[in-house]
Short mmCIF file of C-alpha atoms in Angstrom, two decimals:
data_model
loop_
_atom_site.label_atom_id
_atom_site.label_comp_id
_atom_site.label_asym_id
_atom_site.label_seq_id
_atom_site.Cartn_x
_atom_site.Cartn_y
_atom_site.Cartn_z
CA UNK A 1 -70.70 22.61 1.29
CA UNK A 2 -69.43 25.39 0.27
CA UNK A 3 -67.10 25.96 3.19
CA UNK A 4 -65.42 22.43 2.46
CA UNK A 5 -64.58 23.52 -1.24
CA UNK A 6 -62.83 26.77 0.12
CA UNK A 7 -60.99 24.52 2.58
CA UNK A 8 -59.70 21.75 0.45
CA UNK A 9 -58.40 24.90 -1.56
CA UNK A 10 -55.60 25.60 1.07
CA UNK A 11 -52.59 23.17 1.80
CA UNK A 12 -52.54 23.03 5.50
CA UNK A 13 -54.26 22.01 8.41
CA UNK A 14 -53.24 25.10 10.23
CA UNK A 15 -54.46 27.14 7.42
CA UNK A 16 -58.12 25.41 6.50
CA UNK A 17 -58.68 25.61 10.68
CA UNK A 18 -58.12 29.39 10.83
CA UNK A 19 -60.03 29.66 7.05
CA UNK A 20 -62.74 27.29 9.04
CA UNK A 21 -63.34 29.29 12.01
CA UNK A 22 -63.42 32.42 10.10
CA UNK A 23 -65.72 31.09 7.76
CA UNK A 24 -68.34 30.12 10.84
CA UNK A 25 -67.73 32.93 12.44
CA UNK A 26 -69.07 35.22 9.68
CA UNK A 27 -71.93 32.78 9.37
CA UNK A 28 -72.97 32.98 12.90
CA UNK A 29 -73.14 37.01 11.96
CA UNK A 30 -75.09 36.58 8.50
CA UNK A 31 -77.65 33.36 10.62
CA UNK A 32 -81.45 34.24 10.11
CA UNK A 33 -83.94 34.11 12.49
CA UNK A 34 -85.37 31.23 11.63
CA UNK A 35 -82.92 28.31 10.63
CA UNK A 36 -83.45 24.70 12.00
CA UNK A 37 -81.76 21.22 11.15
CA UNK A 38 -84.39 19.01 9.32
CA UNK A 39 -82.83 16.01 10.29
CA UNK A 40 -83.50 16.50 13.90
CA UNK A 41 -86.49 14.53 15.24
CA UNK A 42 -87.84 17.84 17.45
CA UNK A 43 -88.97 21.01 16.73
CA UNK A 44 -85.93 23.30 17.10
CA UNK A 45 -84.19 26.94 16.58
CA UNK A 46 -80.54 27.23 15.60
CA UNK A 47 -79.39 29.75 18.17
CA UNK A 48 -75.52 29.74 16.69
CA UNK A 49 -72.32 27.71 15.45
CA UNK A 50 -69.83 27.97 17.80
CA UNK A 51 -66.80 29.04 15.47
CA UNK A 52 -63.99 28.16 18.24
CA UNK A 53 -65.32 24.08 18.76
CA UNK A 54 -64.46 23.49 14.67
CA UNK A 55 -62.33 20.91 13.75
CA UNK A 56 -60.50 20.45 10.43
CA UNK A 57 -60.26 16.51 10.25
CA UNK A 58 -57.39 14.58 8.55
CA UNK A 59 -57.42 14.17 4.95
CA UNK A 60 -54.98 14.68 2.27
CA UNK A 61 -57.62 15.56 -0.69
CA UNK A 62 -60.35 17.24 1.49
CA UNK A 63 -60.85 19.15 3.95
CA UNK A 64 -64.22 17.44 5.89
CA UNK A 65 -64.81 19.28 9.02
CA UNK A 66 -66.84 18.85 12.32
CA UNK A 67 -68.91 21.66 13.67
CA UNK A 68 -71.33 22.34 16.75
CA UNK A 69 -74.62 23.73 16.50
CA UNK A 70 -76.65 25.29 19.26
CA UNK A 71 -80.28 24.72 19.20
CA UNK A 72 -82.90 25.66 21.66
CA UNK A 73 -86.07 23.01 21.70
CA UNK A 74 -89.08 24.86 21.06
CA UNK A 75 -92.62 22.76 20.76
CA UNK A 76 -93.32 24.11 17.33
CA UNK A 77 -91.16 25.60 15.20
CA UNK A 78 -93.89 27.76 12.89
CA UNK A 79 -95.64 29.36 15.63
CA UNK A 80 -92.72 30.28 18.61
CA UNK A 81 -91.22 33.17 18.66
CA UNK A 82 -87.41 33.43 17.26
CA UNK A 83 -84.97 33.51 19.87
CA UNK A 84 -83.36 36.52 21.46
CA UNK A 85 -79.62 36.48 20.49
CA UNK A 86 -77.25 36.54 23.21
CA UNK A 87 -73.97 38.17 23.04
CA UNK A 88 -71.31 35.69 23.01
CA UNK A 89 -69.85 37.14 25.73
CA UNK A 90 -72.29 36.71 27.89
CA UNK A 91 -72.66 32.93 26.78
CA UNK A 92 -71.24 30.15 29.51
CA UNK A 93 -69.93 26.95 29.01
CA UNK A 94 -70.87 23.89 30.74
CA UNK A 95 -69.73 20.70 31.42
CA UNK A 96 -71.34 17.52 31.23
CA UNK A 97 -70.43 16.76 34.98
CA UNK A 98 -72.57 19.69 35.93
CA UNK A 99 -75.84 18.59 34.68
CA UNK A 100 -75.35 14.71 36.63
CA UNK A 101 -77.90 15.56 39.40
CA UNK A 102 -80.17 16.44 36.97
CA UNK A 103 -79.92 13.24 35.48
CA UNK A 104 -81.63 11.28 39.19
CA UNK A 105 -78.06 9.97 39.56
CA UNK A 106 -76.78 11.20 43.29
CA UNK A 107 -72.91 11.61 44.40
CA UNK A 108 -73.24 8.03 46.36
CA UNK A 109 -74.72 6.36 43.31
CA UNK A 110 -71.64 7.99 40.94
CA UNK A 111 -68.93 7.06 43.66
CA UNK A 112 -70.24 3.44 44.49
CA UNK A 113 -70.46 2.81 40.52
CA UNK A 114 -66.72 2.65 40.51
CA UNK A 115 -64.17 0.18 41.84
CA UNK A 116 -60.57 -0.04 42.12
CA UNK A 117 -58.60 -3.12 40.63
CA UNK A 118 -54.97 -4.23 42.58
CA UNK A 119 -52.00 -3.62 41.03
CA UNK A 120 -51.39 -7.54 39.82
CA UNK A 121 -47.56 -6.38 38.62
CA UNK A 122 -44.52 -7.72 40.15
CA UNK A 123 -42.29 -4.38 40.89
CA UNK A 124 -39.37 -6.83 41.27
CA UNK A 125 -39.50 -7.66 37.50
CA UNK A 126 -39.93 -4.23 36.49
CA UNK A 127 -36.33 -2.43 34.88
CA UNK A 128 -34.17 -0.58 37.05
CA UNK A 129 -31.92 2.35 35.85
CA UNK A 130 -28.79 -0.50 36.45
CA UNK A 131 -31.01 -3.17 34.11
CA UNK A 132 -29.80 -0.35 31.11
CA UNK A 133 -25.86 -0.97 31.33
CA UNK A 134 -26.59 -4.88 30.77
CA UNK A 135 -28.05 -4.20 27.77
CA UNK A 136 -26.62 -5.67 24.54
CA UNK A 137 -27.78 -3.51 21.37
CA UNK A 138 -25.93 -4.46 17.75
CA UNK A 139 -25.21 -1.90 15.62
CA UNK A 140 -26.28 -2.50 12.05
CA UNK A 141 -23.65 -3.37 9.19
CA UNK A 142 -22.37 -0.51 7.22
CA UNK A 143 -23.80 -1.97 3.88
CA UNK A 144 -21.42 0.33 0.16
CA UNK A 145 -22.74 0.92 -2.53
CA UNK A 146 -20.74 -1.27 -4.94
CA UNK A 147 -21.08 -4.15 -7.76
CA UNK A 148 -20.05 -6.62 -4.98
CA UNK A 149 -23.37 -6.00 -3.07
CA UNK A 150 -25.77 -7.71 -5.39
CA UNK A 151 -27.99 -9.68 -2.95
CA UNK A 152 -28.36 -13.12 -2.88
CA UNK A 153 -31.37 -13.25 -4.33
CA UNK A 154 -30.79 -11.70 -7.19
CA UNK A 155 -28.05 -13.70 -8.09
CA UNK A 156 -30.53 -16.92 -7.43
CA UNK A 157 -32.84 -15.38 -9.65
CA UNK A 158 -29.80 -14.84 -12.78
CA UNK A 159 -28.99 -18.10 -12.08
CA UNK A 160 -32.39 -19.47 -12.13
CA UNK A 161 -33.35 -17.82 -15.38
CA UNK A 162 -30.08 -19.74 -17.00
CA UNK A 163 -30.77 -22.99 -15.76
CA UNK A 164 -34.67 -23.46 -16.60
CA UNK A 165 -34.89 -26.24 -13.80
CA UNK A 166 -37.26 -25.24 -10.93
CA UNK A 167 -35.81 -24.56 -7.25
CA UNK A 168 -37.38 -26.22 -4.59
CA UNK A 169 -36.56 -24.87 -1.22
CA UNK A 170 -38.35 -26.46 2.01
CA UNK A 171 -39.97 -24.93 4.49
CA UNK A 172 -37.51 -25.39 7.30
CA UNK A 173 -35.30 -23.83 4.79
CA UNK A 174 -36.84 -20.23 5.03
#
């Protein structure tokens, strides 16, 4: 909570998601051994914050932020041993596409799960680079800044104000 304060403190984007991962970086240094989420519904460890996935989100008065957080299940949290830290160096990424055969989901199951859909669009309706010189476009009037420009509404609404008789104006008339 803290971190958001600090954030909200500085007046861009750029700045509050360098102050951000500089923030989470020196927390991943200062983490105990044993820190855990309590909302999670399994016994866990935080292993580490990844300082380089933070986002800074929009917002004009605060600075809310999304993190990650590592954990590694354990099956309870009082009696396992903490965690060896690794490096982060010697930490690898992986993507979600790598753990699919894990999942009992084979390569003919993924590939037969998708299907193509025919191009329905008429290419002879499409715009051609000629279609451009047929183009009409109408250049906007060149309003002054002068007494004569009162709009026409604003002289109905002098007028109105003189005559005290209420203006009835049809629908078709709009």
């Amino acid at each position: 909570m803290a971190i958001g304060k600090r954030l909200a403190t500085l007046p861009t984007k750029e700045q509050k998601t360098q102050r951000l991962i500089s923030e989470l970086s020196l927390l991943n240094h200062k983490l105990p051994a044993r820190v855990w989420l309590p909302t999670a519904g399994f016994d866990h460890h935080v292993v580490r914050v990844p300082h380089t996935q933070a986002v800074v989100l929009n917002s004009k008065d605060k600075a809310p932020y999304l993190i990650y957080v590592e954990v590694l299940e354990c099956e309870n949290f009082d009696t396992t041993s903490v965690p060896a830290r690794i490096p982060e160096n010697r930490i690898r990424s992986t993507r979600s596409v790598e753990n699919l055969p894990e999942c009992g989901i084979t390569h003919e199951q993924r590939a037969g799960s998708f299907s193509t859909v025919p191009n329905y669009d008429n290419d002879d309706e499409a715009w051609s680079v000629d279609d451009i010189g047929e183009l009409q476009v109408e250049l906007p009037e060149v309003h002054t800044n002068s007494c004569d420009n009162i709009s026409q509404f604003s002289v109905d609404s002098i007028t109105s104000q003189e005559s005290k008789e209420p203006v009835f104006i049809a629908a078709g008339d709009i």
